[in-house]
CSV table of N, CA and C in Angstrom, one decimal:
chain,number,residue,atom,x,y,z
A,1,UNK,N,61.9,6.4,40.2
A,1,UNK,CA,60.6,6.7,39.6
A,1,UNK,C,59.8,6.2,39.8
A,2,UNK,N,58.4,6.3,39.4
A,2,UNK,CA,57.5,5.9,39.5
A,2,UNK,C,56.7,6.0,38.5
A,3,UNK,N,56.6,6.8,37.2
A,3,UNK,CA,55.6,6.8,36.0
A,3,UNK,C,57.1,7.3,34.9
A,4,UNK,N,56.7,6.5,33.8
A,4,UNK,CA,57.3,7.2,32.6
A,4,UNK,C,56.4,7.4,31.1
A,5,UNK,N,56.7,7.6,31.1
A,5,UNK,CA,55.6,8.9,29.6
A,5,UNK,C,56.5,8.8,28.4
A,6,UNK,N,55.9,7.5,28.0
A,6,UNK,CA,56.8,7.3,26.6
A,6,UNK,C,55.8,7.9,25.7
A,7,UNK,N,56.7,8.3,24.2
A,7,UNK,CA,56.0,8.6,23.1
A,7,UNK,C,56.2,7.4,22.5
A,8,UNK,N,55.5,6.1,21.5
A,8,UNK,CA,55.7,5.2,21.4
A,8,UNK,C,55.1,6.2,20.0
A,9,UNK,N,53.7,7.0,19.8
A,9,UNK,CA,53.6,7.8,19.2
A,9,UNK,C,52.6,6.3,17.8
A,10,UNK,N,52.6,5.4,17.7
A,10,UNK,CA,52.0,4.1,17.0
A,10,UNK,C,53.0,3.1,17.1
A,11,UNK,N,52.4,2.2,16.5
A,11,UNK,CA,52.8,1.0,16.3
A,11,UNK,C,52.3,0.6,14.8
A,12,UNK,N,52.6,1.2,13.9
A,12,UNK,CA,52.4,1.0,12.6
A,12,UNK,C,53.6,1.1,12.6
A,13,UNK,N,54.6,0.3,11.6
A,13,UNK,CA,55.7,0.9,11.0
A,13,UNK,C,55.7,1.6,9.5
A,14,UNK,N,54.2,1.8,9.3
A,14,UNK,CA,54.4,2.0,8.0
A,14,UNK,C,54.0,3.6,8.7
A,15,UNK,N,53.6,3.6,9.5
A,15,UNK,CA,53.2,5.4,10.2
A,15,UNK,C,54.3,6.1,11.0
A,16,UNK,N,55.0,5.0,11.9
A,16,UNK,CA,56.5,5.4,12.3
A,16,UNK,C,57.5,5.9,10.8
A,17,UNK,N,57.1,5.2,10.0
A,17,UNK,CA,57.6,5.7,8.9
A,17,UNK,C,57.6,7.3,8.3
A,18,UNK,N,56.4,8.1,8.5
A,18,UNK,CA,56.1,8.7,7.7
A,18,UNK,C,56.1,9.9,8.9
A,19,UNK,N,55.6,9.8,10.0
A,19,UNK,CA,56.4,10.7,11.3
A,19,UNK,C,57.9,10.4,11.2
A,20,UNK,N,58.7,10.2,10.5
A,20,UNK,CA,60.2,10.5,10.9
A,20,UNK,C,60.3,9.8,12.2
A,21,UNK,N,59.9,9.4,12.9
A,21,UNK,CA,59.4,8.7,14.4
A,21,UNK,C,61.5,8.0,14.0
A,22,UNK,N,61.5,7.4,12.9
A,22,UNK,CA,62.3,5.7,13.4
A,22,UNK,C,62.8,5.3,11.6
A,23,UNK,N,64.2,5.1,11.7
A,23,UNK,CA,63.9,4.7,10.1
A,23,UNK,C,64.0,2.4,10.2
A,24,UNK,N,64.2,2.2,11.7
A,24,UNK,CA,64.1,1.5,11.3
A,24,UNK,C,62.7,0.9,12.7
A,25,UNK,N,61.6,1.2,12.0
A,25,UNK,CA,60.6,0.2,12.7
A,25,UNK,C,60.6,-0.5,13.5
A,26,UNK,N,60.9,-1.5,13.1
A,26,UNK,CA,61.1,-2.9,13.7
A,26,UNK,C,62.0,-3.0,15.1
A,27,UNK,N,62.7,-2.7,14.8
A,27,UNK,CA,63.5,-2.3,16.2
A,27,UNK,C,63.2,-1.3,17.2
A,28,UNK,N,62.8,-0.3,16.3
A,28,UNK,CA,62.3,0.8,18.0
A,28,UNK,C,60.8,-0.5,18.3
A,29,UNK,N,60.1,-1.1,18.0
A,29,UNK,CA,58.8,-1.3,18.4
A,29,UNK,C,59.4,-2.6,19.7
A,30,UNK,N,60.6,-2.8,18.6
A,30,UNK,CA,61.3,-4.0,19.7
A,30,UNK,C,62.0,-3.6,21.1
A,31,UNK,N,62.1,-2.2,20.6
A,31,UNK,CA,62.9,-1.9,22.2
A,31,UNK,C,61.8,-1.0,23.3
A,32,UNK,N,60.5,-0.3,22.4
A,32,UNK,CA,59.9,-0.4,23.7
A,32,UNK,C,59.2,-1.3,23.6
A,33,UNK,N,58.7,-2.1,23.8
A,33,UNK,CA,58.2,-3.0,23.8
A,33,UNK,C,59.1,-4.2,25.6
A,34,UNK,N,60.4,-4.2,25.2
A,34,UNK,CA,61.2,-4.4,26.0
A,34,UNK,C,61.5,-3.2,27.1
A,35,UNK,N,61.2,-2.3,26.7
A,35,UNK,CA,61.3,-1.0,27.8
A,35,UNK,C,60.1,-1.4,28.6
A,36,UNK,N,58.6,-1.7,27.9
A,36,UNK,CA,57.5,-1.4,28.9
A,36,UNK,C,57.8,-3.0,29.6
A,37,UNK,N,58.2,-3.6,29.8
A,37,UNK,CA,58.9,-5.0,30.1
A,37,UNK,C,59.1,-4.7,31.5
A,38,UNK,N,60.7,-4.4,31.0
A,38,UNK,CA,61.5,-3.7,32.4
A,38,UNK,C,60.7,-3.0,33.1
A,39,UNK,N,60.1,-1.9,32.7
A,39,UNK,CA,59.4,-1.0,33.6
A,39,UNK,C,58.2,-1.5,34.6
A,40,UNK,N,57.8,-3.3,33.9
A,40,UNK,CA,56.6,-3.0,34.7
A,40,UNK,C,57.6,-3.7,35.8
A,41,UNK,N,58.6,-5.1,35.4
A,41,UNK,CA,59.2,-5.4,36.2
A,41,UNK,C,60.0,-4.9,37.4
A,42,UNK,N,59.6,-3.6,37.4
A,42,UNK,CA,60.2,-2.6,38.1
A,42,UNK,C,59.3,-1.9,39.3
A,43,UNK,N,58.0,-2.0,38.7
A,43,UNK,CA,57.0,-1.3,39.4
A,43,UNK,C,56.7,0.0,38.8
A,44,UNK,N,57.1,0.6,37.6
A,44,UNK,CA,57.3,1.9,37.2
A,44,UNK,C,55.8,1.5,36.0
A,45,UNK,N,55.0,2.4,36.4
A,45,UNK,CA,53.8,2.8,35.7
A,45,UNK,C,54.9,3.6,34.3
A,46,UNK,N,54.0,2.7,33.2
A,46,UNK,CA,54.1,3.2,31.9
A,46,UNK,C,52.2,4.0,31.2
A,47,UNK,N,52.9,5.4,30.8
A,47,UNK,CA,52.0,5.7,30.2
A,47,UNK,C,52.0,5.9,28.6
A,48,UNK,N,51.3,6.0,27.7
A,48,UNK,CA,52.0,5.4,26.3
A,48,UNK,C,51.4,6.7,25.4
A,49,UNK,N,52.0,7.3,24.8
A,49,UNK,CA,51.1,8.4,23.7
A,49,UNK,C,50.9,8.2,22.9
A,50,UNK,N,50.2,7.9,22.4
A,50,UNK,CA,50.0,7.7,20.6
A,50,UNK,C,49.6,9.5,19.9
A,51,UNK,N,49.9,9.2,18.2
A,51,UNK,CA,49.5,10.6,17.6
A,51,UNK,C,48.9,9.6,16.5
A,52,UNK,N,48.0,10.0,16.4
A,52,UNK,CA,47.1,9.8,15.1
A,52,UNK,C,47.7,10.6,14.1
A,53,UNK,N,48.3,9.9,13.2
A,53,UNK,CA,49.3,11.1,12.3
A,53,UNK,C,48.6,11.0,10.6
A,54,UNK,N,48.7,12.1,9.8
A,54,UNK,CA,48.2,11.9,8.4
A,54,UNK,C,48.4,10.7,7.4
A,55,UNK,N,47.7,10.4,7.4
A,55,UNK,CA,47.8,8.9,6.4
A,55,UNK,C,47.5,7.3,7.1
A,56,UNK,N,46.8,7.7,8.2
A,56,UNK,CA,46.3,7.2,8.9
A,56,UNK,C,45.2,6.1,8.7
A,57,UNK,N,44.8,4.7,8.9
A,57,UNK,CA,44.0,4.3,7.9
A,57,UNK,C,43.3,3.3,9.1
A,58,UNK,N,42.3,2.3,8.7
A,58,UNK,CA,41.3,1.3,9.3
A,58,UNK,C,42.5,0.5,9.9
A,59,UNK,N,43.7,0.3,8.8
A,59,UNK,CA,44.4,-0.7,8.9
A,59,UNK,C,46.1,-0.3,9.8
A,60,UNK,N,45.7,0.7,9.8
A,60,UNK,CA,47.8,1.1,10.3
A,60,UNK,C,46.6,1.3,12.3
A,61,UNK,N,45.6,2.0,12.4
A,61,UNK,CA,44.8,2.0,13.5
A,61,UNK,C,44.7,0.2,13.9
A,62,UNK,N,44.7,-0.3,13.8
A,62,UNK,CA,44.6,-1.5,13.7
A,62,UNK,C,45.6,-1.9,14.4
A,63,UNK,N,46.9,-1.9,13.5
A,63,UNK,CA,48.4,-2.5,13.9
A,63,UNK,C,48.6,-1.6,15.3
A,64,UNK,N,48.3,-0.9,15.5
A,64,UNK,CA,48.5,0.1,16.5
A,64,UNK,C,47.6,-0.4,17.8
A,65,UNK,N,46.7,-0.2,17.8
A,65,UNK,CA,45.6,-1.4,18.9
A,65,UNK,C,46.0,-2.7,19.2
A,66,UNK,N,46.1,-3.3,18.1
A,66,UNK,CA,46.9,-5.1,18.1
A,66,UNK,C,48.4,-4.7,19.0
A,67,UNK,N,48.9,-3.9,18.4
A,67,UNK,CA,50.9,-4.2,19.3
A,67,UNK,C,50.3,-3.4,21.4
A,68,UNK,N,49.1,-2.3,20.8
A,68,UNK,CA,49.3,-2.4,22.0
A,68,UNK,C,47.9,-3.7,23.0
A,69,UNK,N,47.3,-4.3,22.7
A,69,UNK,CA,46.7,-5.4,23.2
A,69,UNK,C,47.6,-6.9,23.5
A,70,UNK,N,48.9,-6.7,23.3
A,70,UNK,CA,49.9,-7.6,23.4
A,70,UNK,C,50.6,-6.9,24.6
A,71,UNK,N,50.8,-5.9,24.8
A,71,UNK,CA,51.5,-5.2,26.0
A,71,UNK,C,50.5,-4.4,26.8
A,72,UNK,N,49.2,-4.9,26.7
A,72,UNK,CA,48.6,-4.2,27.7
A,72,UNK,C,48.6,-4.9,29.6
A,73,UNK,N,49.1,-5.4,29.5
A,73,UNK,CA,49.7,-5.7,30.9
A,73,UNK,C,50.8,-4.8,31.4
A,74,UNK,N,51.4,-4.3,30.8
A,74,UNK,CA,52.6,-3.9,31.0
A,74,UNK,C,52.2,-2.5,30.8
A,75,UNK,N,51.2,-1.5,30.6
A,75,UNK,CA,50.7,-0.5,30.2
A,75,UNK,C,49.7,0.5,31.4
A,76,UNK,N,49.9,1.2,31.7
A,76,UNK,CA,49.3,2.0,33.0
A,76,UNK,C,48.3,2.7,32.2
A,77,UNK,N,48.7,3.0,31.2
A,77,UNK,CA,47.3,3.9,30.7
A,77,UNK,C,48.0,4.5,29.7
A,78,UNK,N,46.3,5.5,28.3
A,78,UNK,CA,46.8,5.5,27.6
A,78,UNK,C,46.6,6.9,27.3
A,79,UNK,N,47.2,8.1,26.4
A,79,UNK,CA,47.1,9.2,25.8
A,79,UNK,C,47.3,9.1,24.7
A,80,UNK,N,45.9,9.1,23.7
A,80,UNK,CA,45.9,9.5,22.2
A,80,UNK,C,45.5,10.9,21.8
A,81,UNK,N,46.1,10.8,20.7
A,81,UNK,CA,45.4,12.0,20.0
A,81,UNK,C,45.5,12.4,18.9
A,82,UNK,N,45.1,13.6,17.9
A,82,UNK,CA,45.4,13.3,16.6
A,82,UNK,C,46.5,14.5,16.1
A,83,UNK,N,47.2,14.8,15.1
A,83,UNK,CA,48.0,15.5,14.6
A,83,UNK,C,46.8,17.0,14.3
A,84,UNK,N,47.6,17.6,15.6
A,84,UNK,CA,47.4,19.5,15.3
A,84,UNK,C,47.8,20.1,14.5
A,85,UNK,N,47.5,21.0,13.3
A,85,UNK,CA,48.9,22.4,12.9
A,85,UNK,C,48.6,23.5,14.0
A,86,UNK,N,49.7,23.6,14.5
A,86,UNK,CA,50.1,25.1,16.0
A,86,UNK,C,51.2,26.5,14.5
A,87,UNK,N,50.4,27.3,14.6
A,87,UNK,CA,51.0,28.5,13.6
A,87,UNK,C,50.2,29.3,12.2
A,88,UNK,N,50.0,29.8,12.0
A,88,UNK,CA,50.0,30.2,10.6
A,88,UNK,C,51.5,31.4,9.4
A,89,UNK,N,52.5,30.6,9.9
A,89,UNK,CA,53.8,30.9,8.9
A,89,UNK,C,53.9,30.3,7.7
A,90,UNK,N,54.3,30.7,6.9
A,90,UNK,CA,54.9,29.5,6.0
A,90,UNK,C,55.6,28.1,6.1
A,91,UNK,N,56.6,28.2,7.4
A,91,UNK,CA,56.4,27.6,7.5
A,91,UNK,C,55.6,26.3,8.0
A,92,UNK,N,54.2,26.6,8.5
A,92,UNK,CA,53.2,26.2,8.8
A,92,UNK,C,52.7,25.0,8.0
A,93,UNK,N,53.0,26.1,6.1
A,93,UNK,CA,51.9,26.0,5.3
A,93,UNK,C,53.1,25.1,4.6
A,94,UNK,N,54.2,25.3,4.5
A,94,UNK,CA,55.3,24.2,3.9
A,94,UNK,C,54.7,23.2,4.7
A,95,UNK,N,54.8,22.3,5.9
A,95,UNK,CA,54.8,21.2,6.4
A,95,UNK,C,53.9,20.5,6.2
A,96,UNK,N,52.1,21.1,6.2
A,96,UNK,CA,51.3,21.2,6.1
A,96,UNK,C,50.9,20.4,4.4
A,97,UNK,N,51.8,21.7,3.3
A,97,UNK,CA,51.7,20.5,1.8
A,97,UNK,C,52.5,19.1,1.8
A,98,UNK,N,53.6,19.1,2.9
A,98,UNK,CA,54.3,18.1,3.2
A,98,UNK,C,53.2,16.2,3.5
A,99,UNK,N,52.2,16.9,3.9
A,99,UNK,CA,51.2,16.1,5.2
A,99,UNK,C,50.1,15.5,3.6
A,100,UNK,N,50.2,16.3,3.0
A,100,UNK,CA,48.9,16.1,1.6
A,100,UNK,C,49.3,15.0,0.7
A,101,UNK,N,50.7,15.0,0.7
A,101,UNK,CA,51.4,13.7,-0.3
A,101,UNK,C,50.6,12.8,0.6
A,102,UNK,N,50.2,12.6,1.8
A,102,UNK,CA,50.2,11.0,3.0
A,102,UNK,C,48.4,11.1,2.5
A,103,UNK,N,48.0,12.0,2.7
A,103,UNK,CA,46.4,12.1,2.6
A,103,UNK,C,45.9,13.5,3.4
A,104,UNK,N,46.6,13.8,3.8
A,104,UNK,CA,45.9,15.2,5.0
A,104,UNK,C,44.9,16.4,4.0
A,105,UNK,N,44.1,16.2,4.8
A,105,UNK,CA,43.2,18.3,4.2
A,105,UNK,C,43.3,18.5,5.7
A,106,UNK,N,42.9,20.1,5.5
A,106,UNK,CA,42.2,20.2,6.2
A,106,UNK,C,41.2,20.4,6.5
A,107,UNK,N,40.2,20.3,7.7
A,107,UNK,CA,39.2,19.9,8.6
A,107,UNK,C,38.2,21.6,7.4
A,108,UNK,N,38.7,22.6,7.9
A,108,UNK,CA,38.1,23.6,7.4
A,108,UNK,C,38.4,24.6,6.5
A,109,UNK,N,39.2,23.7,5.0
A,109,UNK,CA,39.6,24.1,4.2
A,109,UNK,C,40.9,25.0,4.1
A,110,UNK,N,41.3,25.4,5.1
A,110,UNK,CA,42.5,26.4,4.8
A,110,UNK,C,43.1,26.6,6.9
A,111,UNK,N,43.7,27.3,6.7
A,111,UNK,CA,44.7,27.2,8.4
A,111,UNK,C,44.5,28.2,8.8
A,112,UNK,N,43.8,27.6,10.0
A,112,UNK,CA,43.1,29.3,10.9
A,112,UNK,C,43.8,29.8,11.3
A,113,UNK,N,42.7,30.6,11.0
A,113,UNK,CA,43.3,32.1,11.5
A,113,UNK,C,43.9,32.1,13.1
A,114,UNK,N,43.4,31.4,13.9
A,114,UNK,CA,43.6,31.1,15.9
A,114,UNK,C,45.3,30.5,15.7
A,115,UNK,N,45.8,30.0,14.3
A,115,UNK,CA,47.2,29.4,14.8
A,115,UNK,C,46.8,28.0,15.1
A,116,UNK,N,45.7,27.2,15.6
A,116,UNK,CA,45.2,26.0,16.2
A,116,UNK,C,44.2,25.5,14.9
A,117,UNK,N,45.0,24.4,13.4
A,117,UNK,CA,44.6,23.5,12.9
A,117,UNK,C,44.4,22.5,12.4
A,118,UNK,N,43.0,21.8,12.1
A,118,UNK,CA,42.7,20.4,12.8
A,118,UNK,C,43.0,20.1,11.4
A,119,UNK,N,42.9,18.4,11.5
A,119,UNK,CA,43.1,17.9,10.1
A,119,UNK,C,42.8,16.9,9.8
A,120,UNK,N,42.1,16.5,8.7
A,120,UNK,CA,41.1,14.7,8.1
A,120,UNK,C,42.8,14.7,7.9
A,121,UNK,N,42.7,13.0,8.8
A,121,UNK,CA,43.6,12.9,8.1
A,121,UNK,C,44.1,11.9,7.0
A,122,UNK,N,42.9,11.2,6.7
A,122,UNK,CA,43.2,10.3,5.5
A,122,UNK,C,41.8,10.4,4.8
A,123,UNK,N,41.3,10.1,3.9
A,123,UNK,CA,39.8,9.8,2.7
A,123,UNK,C,38.7,8.6,4.3
A,124,UNK,N,40.0,8.3,4.5
A,124,UNK,CA,38.8,6.9,5.7
A,124,UNK,C,39.1,7.7,6.9
A,125,UNK,N,39.9,9.0,7.4
A,125,UNK,CA,39.6,9.1,9.3
A,125,UNK,C,39.9,11.1,8.8
A,126,UNK,N,38.5,11.2,9.0
A,126,UNK,CA,38.6,12.0,9.7
A,126,UNK,C,39.1,13.4,10.2
A,127,UNK,N,38.9,14.1,10.6
A,127,UNK,CA,39.3,15.1,12.5
A,127,UNK,C,38.0,14.6,13.3
A,128,UNK,N,36.8,14.7,13.1
A,128,UNK,CA,35.5,13.7,13.5
A,128,UNK,C,36.2,12.3,13.8
A,129,UNK,N,36.4,11.8,13.7
A,129,UNK,CA,36.7,10.3,13.6
A,129,UNK,C,37.9,10.0,13.7
A,130,UNK,N,39.2,10.5,14.2
A,130,UNK,CA,39.9,10.7,14.8
A,130,UNK,C,40.4,10.9,16.1
A,131,UNK,N,39.2,12.2,16.2
A,131,UNK,CA,38.9,12.0,18.2
A,131,UNK,C,37.9,11.0,18.6
A,132,UNK,N,37.4,10.1,18.0
A,132,UNK,CA,36.5,9.8,18.2
A,132,UNK,C,37.4,7.8,18.3
A,133,UNK,N,38.9,7.7,17.3
A,133,UNK,CA,39.1,6.6,17.7
A,133,UNK,C,39.9,7.0,18.9
A,134,UNK,N,40.7,8.2,18.7
A,134,UNK,CA,41.6,8.1,20.1
A,134,UNK,C,41.3,8.2,21.7
A,135,UNK,N,39.6,8.5,21.3
A,135,UNK,CA,38.9,8.3,22.9
A,135,UNK,C,39.1,6.8,23.0
A,136,UNK,N,38.6,5.9,22.3
A,136,UNK,CA,38.2,5.3,22.0
A,136,UNK,C,39.6,4.0,22.6
A,137,UNK,N,40.6,4.2,21.9
A,137,UNK,CA,42.0,3.7,22.4
A,137,UNK,C,42.3,3.9,23.6
A,138,UNK,N,42.3,5.1,24.5
A,138,UNK,CA,42.1,5.5,25.7
A,138,UNK,C,41.5,4.4,26.2
A,139,UNK,N,40.2,4.6,26.3
A,139,UNK,CA,39.3,3.8,27.0
A,139,UNK,C,39.5,2.0,27.3
A,140,UNK,N,40.0,2.1,25.9
A,140,UNK,CA,40.3,0.3,25.8
A,140,UNK,C,41.2,0.2,26.4
A,141,UNK,N,42.5,0.5,27.3
A,141,UNK,CA,43.5,0.2,27.8
A,141,UNK,C,43.8,1.2,28.9
A,142,UNK,N,42.7,1.7,29.3
A,142,UNK,CA,43.0,2.7,30.6
A,142,UNK,C,41.6,3.1,31.3
A,143,UNK,N,41.7,2.6,32.9
A,143,UNK,CA,40.5,2.6,33.5
A,143,UNK,C,40.7,3.8,34.1
A,144,UNK,N,39.1,3.9,34.7
A,144,UNK,CA,38.9,5.3,35.4
A,144,UNK,C,39.7,5.5,36.9
A,145,UNK,N,40.4,4.5,37.1
A,145,UNK,CA,41.7,4.5,38.2
A,145,UNK,C,42.8,4.2,37.9
A,146,UNK,N,43.0,3.8,36.4
A,146,UNK,CA,43.7,4.4,36.2
A,146,UNK,C,44.4,5.9,35.6
A,147,UNK,N,43.2,6.2,35.3
A,147,UNK,CA,43.6,7.4,34.7
A,147,UNK,C,44.0,8.6,36.0
A,148,UNK,N,43.2,8.4,37.0
A,148,UNK,CA,43.6,9.1,38.2
A,148,UNK,C,44.4,9.0,38.6
A,149,UNK,N,44.9,8.1,38.6
A,149,UNK,CA,46.6,7.5,39.4
A,149,UNK,C,47.2,8.4,38.4
A,150,UNK,N,47.0,7.9,37.4
A,150,UNK,CA,48.0,9.3,36.5
A,150,UNK,C,48.3,10.5,36.7
A,151,UNK,N,47.4,11.0,36.7
A,151,UNK,CA,47.4,12.4,36.5
A,151,UNK,C,47.1,13.0,37.9
A,152,UNK,N,47.6,12.4,39.1
A,152,UNK,CA,47.7,12.6,40.4
A,152,UNK,C,48.8,12.7,40.5
A,153,UNK,N,49.8,12.8,40.1
A,153,UNK,CA,50.9,13.5,39.6
A,153,UNK,C,51.3,14.6,39.7
A,154,UNK,N,50.7,14.7,38.6
A,154,UNK,CA,51.3,16.8,38.5
A,154,UNK,C,50.1,17.5,38.2
A,155,UNK,N,49.2,16.9,37.9
A,155,UNK,CA,47.9,17.3,37.6
A,155,UNK,C,46.6,18.0,39.0
A,156,UNK,N,46.7,16.8,39.5
A,156,UNK,CA,45.7,17.1,41.0
A,156,UNK,C,46.5,17.7,42.2
A,157,UNK,N,46.1,18.7,43.1
A,157,UNK,CA,46.9,18.6,44.1
A,157,UNK,C,46.8,17.3,45.1
A,158,UNK,N,47.2,17.3,46.0
A,158,UNK,CA,48.1,16.1,46.5
A,158,UNK,C,47.0,15.0,48.0
A,159,UNK,N,46.0,16.3,48.0
A,159,UNK,CA,44.6,16.2,48.8
A,159,UNK,C,43.8,15.5,47.8
A,160,UNK,N,43.9,15.8,46.8
A,160,UNK,CA,42.9,15.2,45.9
A,160,UNK,C,42.7,13.6,45.7
A,161,UNK,N,41.3,13.2,46.7
A,161,UNK,CA,41.5,11.7,46.3
A,161,UNK,C,40.6,10.9,45.4
A,162,UNK,N,40.8,9.9,45.3
A,162,UNK,CA,40.2,9.0,44.3
A,162,UNK,C,38.7,9.5,44.4
A,163,UNK,N,38.2,9.4,45.9
A,163,UNK,CA,37.0,9.6,45.8
A,163,UNK,C,36.1,10.4,45.9
A,164,UNK,N,37.6,11.9,45.8
A,164,UNK,CA,36.9,13.1,45.3
A,164,UNK,C,37.0,12.9,43.9
A,165,UNK,N,37.7,12.0,43.2
A,165,UNK,CA,37.9,12.8,41.8
A,165,UNK,C,36.5,12.0,41.1
A,166,UNK,N,36.5,10.8,41.7
A,166,UNK,CA,34.6,9.9,41.1
A,166,UNK,C,33.4,10.8,41.6
A,167,UNK,N,33.7,11.5,43.0
A,167,UNK,CA,32.2,12.5,43.2
A,167,UNK,C,32.5,13.7,42.4
A,168,UNK,N,33.3,14.6,41.6
A,168,UNK,CA,34.0,15.8,40.4
A,168,UNK,C,33.4,14.9,39.1
A,169,UNK,N,33.7,13.7,39.0
A,169,UNK,CA,32.4,12.8,37.6
A,169,UNK,C,31.5,13.0,37.9
A,170,UNK,N,30.8,13.0,38.8
A,170,UNK,CA,29.4,12.7,39.1
A,170,UNK,C,28.9,13.9,38.8
A,171,UNK,N,29.4,14.8,39.3
A,171,UNK,CA,28.9,16.1,39.0
A,171,UNK,C,28.4,16.6,37.8
A,172,UNK,N,29.7,16.0,36.5
A,172,UNK,CA,29.0,16.2,35.6
A,172,UNK,C,28.2,16.3,34.8
């Protein structure tokens, strides 16, 4: 075992409850902390997934960043992204309606006909701002080399070296 993809989603107790991720956020975060430390001791890389969810505020984002900072040495990388709705069914609309209660609004005012709908997470965090926050979180906790290391397992050909990766970036 070389890499674990950890679906932490958030380190804000409020957001974890809103997501329905756990009924006991303190215990959940303690277990995540313990897992990170064990993986580090066993030389297993951990990529932590962060989901920016409706109801986010600067305070909830900062709670997550602070927790991640406290665990920085144990984390190889971060993948962060805001919640996106998929589908055009009544079920999708019903799910969105439940998110309105915690501050979500539709970025473009309606469910998209394409089945991919972007959300403003709250009055404080628009969709565009959520993308900026997600990128900032990833960059705070992951170097270019860490990104390459994590992606080389499943995304890059085995012959694709770090030097090739850097050359590809420089072409952009």
